[in-house]
JSON list of C-alpha atoms in Angstrom, two decimals:
[
{"chain": "A", "resi": 1119, "resn": "MET", "atom": "CA", "xyz": [-130.47, 7.69, -5.93]},
{"chain": "A", "resi": 1120, "resn": "LYS", "atom": "CA", "xyz": [-129.84, 10.10, -8.79]},
{"chain": "A", "resi": 1121, "resn": "ARG", "atom": "CA", "xyz": [-131.10, 9.45, -12.30]},
{"chain": "A", "resi": 1122, "resn": "ILE", "atom": "CA", "xyz": [-128.48, 9.85, -14.95]},
{"chain": "A", "resi": 1123, "resn": "GLN", "atom": "CA", "xyz": [-129.81, 11.70, -17.97]},
{"chain": "A", "resi": 1124, "resn": "LYS", "atom": "CA", "xyz": [-128.96, 10.04, -21.24]},
{"chain": "A", "resi": 1125, "resn": "LYS", "atom": "CA", "xyz": [-127.42, 12.20, -23.91]},
{"chain": "A", "resi": 1126, "resn": "TYR", "atom": "CA", "xyz": [-127.88, 11.32, -27.54]},
{"chain": "A", "resi": 1127, "resn": "ASP", "atom": "CA", "xyz": [-125.77, 12.63, -30.38]},
{"chain": "A", "resi": 1128, "resn": "GLY", "atom": "CA", "xyz": [-127.23, 14.36, -33.42]},
{"chain": "A", "resi": 1129, "resn": "VAL", "atom": "CA", "xyz": [-126.68, 11.42, -35.74]},
{"chain": "A", "resi": 1130, "resn": "PHE", "atom": "CA", "xyz": [-128.71, 9.12, -33.48]},
{"chain": "A", "resi": 1131, "resn": "LYS", "atom": "CA", "xyz": [-131.50, 11.68, -33.09]},
{"chain": "A", "resi": 1132, "resn": "THR", "atom": "CA", "xyz": [-131.63, 12.24, -36.84]},
{"chain": "A", "resi": 1133, "resn": "LYS", "atom": "CA", "xyz": [-131.89, 8.53, -37.50]},
{"chain": "A", "resi": 1134, "resn": "VAL", "atom": "CA", "xyz": [-134.75, 8.15, -35.01]},
{"chain": "A", "resi": 1135, "resn": "VAL", "atom": "CA", "xyz": [-136.59, 11.26, -36.25]},
{"chain": "A", "resi": 1136, "resn": "PHE", "atom": "CA", "xyz": [-136.37, 10.20, -39.90]},
{"chain": "A", "resi": 1137, "resn": "GLU", "atom": "CA", "xyz": [-137.88, 6.89, -38.99]},
{"chain": "A", "resi": 1138, "resn": "ALA", "atom": "CA", "xyz": [-140.63, 8.63, -37.00]},
{"chain": "A", "resi": 1139, "resn": "ILE", "atom": "CA", "xyz": [-141.38, 11.01, -39.87]},
{"chain": "A", "resi": 1140, "resn": "ARG", "atom": "CA", "xyz": [-141.55, 8.16, -42.37]},
{"chain": "A", "resi": 1141, "resn": "GLY", "atom": "CA", "xyz": [-144.35, 6.68, -40.28]},
{"chain": "A", "resi": 1142, "resn": "GLU", "atom": "CA", "xyz": [-143.72, 3.07, -41.21]},
{"chain": "A", "resi": 1143, "resn": "ASN", "atom": "CA", "xyz": [-143.65, 2.09, -37.52]},
{"chain": "A", "resi": 1144, "resn": "SER", "atom": "CA", "xyz": [-145.49, 3.50, -34.52]},
{"chain": "A", "resi": 1145, "resn": "LEU", "atom": "CA", "xyz": [-143.68, 5.64, -31.97]},
{"chain": "A", "resi": 1146, "resn": "GLY", "atom": "CA", "xyz": [-143.89, 2.75, -29.52]},
{"chain": "A", "resi": 1147, "resn": "GLU", "atom": "CA", "xyz": [-142.18, 0.39, -31.94]},
{"chain": "A", "resi": 1148, "resn": "ILE", "atom": "CA", "xyz": [-139.46, 2.93, -32.71]},
{"chain": "A", "resi": 1149, "resn": "ALA", "atom": "CA", "xyz": [-139.01, 3.61, -28.99]},
{"chain": "A", "resi": 1150, "resn": "THR", "atom": "CA", "xyz": [-138.56, -0.09, -28.28]},
{"chain": "A", "resi": 1151, "resn": "GLN", "atom": "CA", "xyz": [-136.17, -0.50, -31.19]},
{"chain": "A", "resi": 1152, "resn": "TYR", "atom": "CA", "xyz": [-133.90, 2.38, -30.15]},
{"chain": "A", "resi": 1153, "resn": "GLY", "atom": "CA", "xyz": [-134.44, 2.37, -26.38]},
{"chain": "A", "resi": 1154, "resn": "VAL", "atom": "CA", "xyz": [-135.86, 5.89, -26.23]},
{"chain": "A", "resi": 1155, "resn": "HIS", "atom": "CA", "xyz": [-139.13, 7.02, -24.63]},
{"chain": "A", "resi": 1156, "resn": "PRO", "atom": "CA", "xyz": [-141.93, 7.65, -27.16]},
{"chain": "A", "resi": 1157, "resn": "ASN", "atom": "CA", "xyz": [-142.51, 11.15, -25.76]},
{"chain": "A", "resi": 1158, "resn": "GLN", "atom": "CA", "xyz": [-138.86, 11.99, -26.44]},
{"chain": "A", "resi": 1159, "resn": "ILE", "atom": "CA", "xyz": [-139.21, 10.83, -30.04]},
{"chain": "A", "resi": 1160, "resn": "ALA", "atom": "CA", "xyz": [-142.38, 12.89, -30.46]},
{"chain": "A", "resi": 1161, "resn": "HIS", "atom": "CA", "xyz": [-140.56, 15.93, -29.06]},
{"chain": "A", "resi": 1162, "resn": "TRP", "atom": "CA", "xyz": [-137.61, 15.47, -31.42]},
{"chain": "A", "resi": 1163, "resn": "ARG", "atom": "CA", "xyz": [-139.95, 14.99, -34.40]},
{"chain": "A", "resi": 1164, "resn": "LYS", "atom": "CA", "xyz": [-141.96, 18.12, -33.53]},
{"chain": "A", "resi": 1165, "resn": "LYS", "atom": "CA", "xyz": [-138.78, 20.17, -33.10]},
{"chain": "A", "resi": 1166, "resn": "ALA", "atom": "CA", "xyz": [-137.35, 18.91, -36.41]},
{"chain": "A", "resi": 1167, "resn": "LEU", "atom": "CA", "xyz": [-140.54, 19.68, -38.33]},
{"chain": "A", "resi": 1168, "resn": "ASN", "atom": "CA", "xyz": [-140.78, 23.16, -36.80]},
{"chain": "A", "resi": 1169, "resn": "GLU", "atom": "CA", "xyz": [-137.15, 24.07, -37.53]},
{"chain": "A", "resi": 1170, "resn": "LEU", "atom": "CA", "xyz": [-136.90, 22.52, -40.99]},
{"chain": "A", "resi": 1171, "resn": "PRO", "atom": "CA", "xyz": [-138.33, 25.57, -42.83]},
{"chain": "A", "resi": 1172, "resn": "LEU", "atom": "CA", "xyz": [-135.88, 27.83, -40.96]},
{"chain": "A", "resi": 1173, "resn": "ILE", "atom": "CA", "xyz": [-132.95, 25.63, -41.88]},
{"chain": "A", "resi": 1174, "resn": "LEU", "atom": "CA", "xyz": [-133.91, 25.57, -45.53]},
{"chain": "A", "resi": 1175, "resn": "SER", "atom": "CA", "xyz": [-134.53, 29.31, -45.69]},
{"chain": "A", "resi": 1176, "resn": "ARG", "atom": "CA", "xyz": [-131.19, 30.14, -44.04]},
{"chain": "A", "resi": 1177, "resn": "LYS", "atom": "CA", "xyz": [-129.39, 28.66, -47.02]},
{"chain": "A", "resi": 1178, "resn": "GLY", "atom": "CA", "xyz": [-131.13, 31.16, -49.27]},
{"chain": "A", "resi": 1179, "resn": "GLU", "atom": "CA", "xyz": [-130.23, 33.99, -46.91]},
{"chain": "A", "resi": 1180, "resn": "ARG", "atom": "CA", "xyz": [-126.60, 32.91, -46.92]},
{"chain": "A", "resi": 1181, "resn": "ASN", "atom": "CA", "xyz": [-126.55, 32.86, -50.71]},
{"chain": "A", "resi": 1182, "resn": "GLN", "atom": "CA", "xyz": [-128.03, 36.36, -50.80]},
{"chain": "A", "resi": 1183, "resn": "GLU", "atom": "CA", "xyz": [-125.39, 37.59, -48.35]},
{"chain": "A", "resi": 1184, "resn": "GLU", "atom": "CA", "xyz": [-122.64, 36.04, -50.48]},
{"chain": "A", "resi": 1185, "resn": "LYS", "atom": "CA", "xyz": [-124.09, 37.65, -53.62]},
{"chain": "A", "resi": 1186, "resn": "ALA", "atom": "CA", "xyz": [-124.32, 41.02, -51.88]},
{"chain": "A", "resi": 1187, "resn": "GLY", "atom": "CA", "xyz": [-120.67, 40.73, -50.81]},
{"chain": "A", "resi": 1188, "resn": "LEU", "atom": "CA", "xyz": [-119.64, 39.80, -54.35]},
{"chain": "A", "resi": 1189, "resn": "ILE", "atom": "CA", "xyz": [-121.60, 42.72, -55.80]},
{"chain": "A", "resi": 1190, "resn": "ASP", "atom": "CA", "xyz": [-119.98, 45.12, -53.34]},
{"chain": "A", "resi": 1191, "resn": "GLU", "atom": "CA", "xyz": [-116.53, 43.84, -54.28]},
{"chain": "A", "resi": 1192, "resn": "LEU", "atom": "CA", "xyz": [-117.28, 44.16, -58.00]},
{"chain": "A", "resi": 1193, "resn": "TYR", "atom": "CA", "xyz": [-118.52, 47.74, -57.57]},
{"chain": "A", "resi": 1194, "resn": "ARG", "atom": "CA", "xyz": [-115.35, 48.54, -55.63]},
{"chain": "A", "resi": 1195, "resn": "GLN", "atom": "CA", "xyz": [-113.23, 47.14, -58.44]},
{"chain": "A", "resi": 1196, "resn": "ILE", "atom": "CA", "xyz": [-115.22, 49.08, -61.05]},
{"chain": "A", "resi": 1197, "resn": "GLY", "atom": "CA", "xyz": [-114.69, 52.28, -59.09]},
{"chain": "A", "resi": 1198, "resn": "GLN", "atom": "CA", "xyz": [-110.98, 51.63, -58.78]},
{"chain": "A", "resi": 1199, "resn": "LEU", "atom": "CA", "xyz": [-110.65, 50.89, -62.50]},
{"chain": "A", "resi": 1200, "resn": "LYS", "atom": "CA", "xyz": [-112.61, 54.04, -63.38]},
{"chain": "A", "resi": 1201, "resn": "VAL", "atom": "CA", "xyz": [-110.28, 56.18, -61.26]},
{"chain": "A", "resi": 1202, "resn": "GLU", "atom": "CA", "xyz": [-107.23, 54.57, -62.89]},
{"chain": "A", "resi": 1203, "resn": "LEU", "atom": "CA", "xyz": [-108.70, 55.10, -66.37]},
{"chain": "A", "resi": 1204, "resn": "ASP", "atom": "CA", "xyz": [-109.45, 58.76, -65.65]},
{"chain": "A", "resi": 1205, "resn": "TRP", "atom": "CA", "xyz": [-105.89, 59.23, -64.37]},
{"chain": "A", "resi": 1206, "resn": "LEU", "atom": "CA", "xyz": [-104.45, 57.59, -67.49]},
{"chain": "A", "resi": 1207, "resn": "LYS", "atom": "CA", "xyz": [-106.61, 59.75, -69.77]},
{"chain": "A", "resi": 1208, "resn": "LYS", "atom": "CA", "xyz": [-105.45, 62.86, -67.94]},
{"chain": "A", "resi": 1209, "resn": "LYS", "atom": "CA", "xyz": [-101.78, 61.85, -68.19]},
{"chain": "A", "resi": 1210, "resn": "SER", "atom": "CA", "xyz": [-102.06, 60.87, -71.85]},
{"chain": "A", "resi": 1211, "resn": "GLN", "atom": "CA", "xyz": [-103.49, 64.30, -72.79]},
{"chain": "A", "resi": 1212, "resn": "GLY", "atom": "CA", "xyz": [-100.36, 65.97, -71.46]},
{"chain": "A", "resi": 1213, "resn": "CYS", "atom": "CA", "xyz": [-98.07, 63.68, -73.51]},
{"chain": "A", "resi": 1214, "resn": "GLY", "atom": "CA", "xyz": [-99.78, 64.10, -76.88]}
]
């Protein structure tokens, strides 16, 4: 007889992991409460704690990428305006 592997959604895992990280109850108590094996909870907790610094640092990287894109766009606009200004100066010298 085949064993059917249970699949848990992210919201459920997050709820269980937060409770495990809080440490108010033992893994056994949390496992009984949610119907999940204690080893699975320990695995989820370990994975969450290992990946949390990466998740938080990615936000900073994204902000830096957005700032770099904005700076590039602003430099492009400055260059365009400088070319237009030089053209206008050149044309205005011929008129006056």
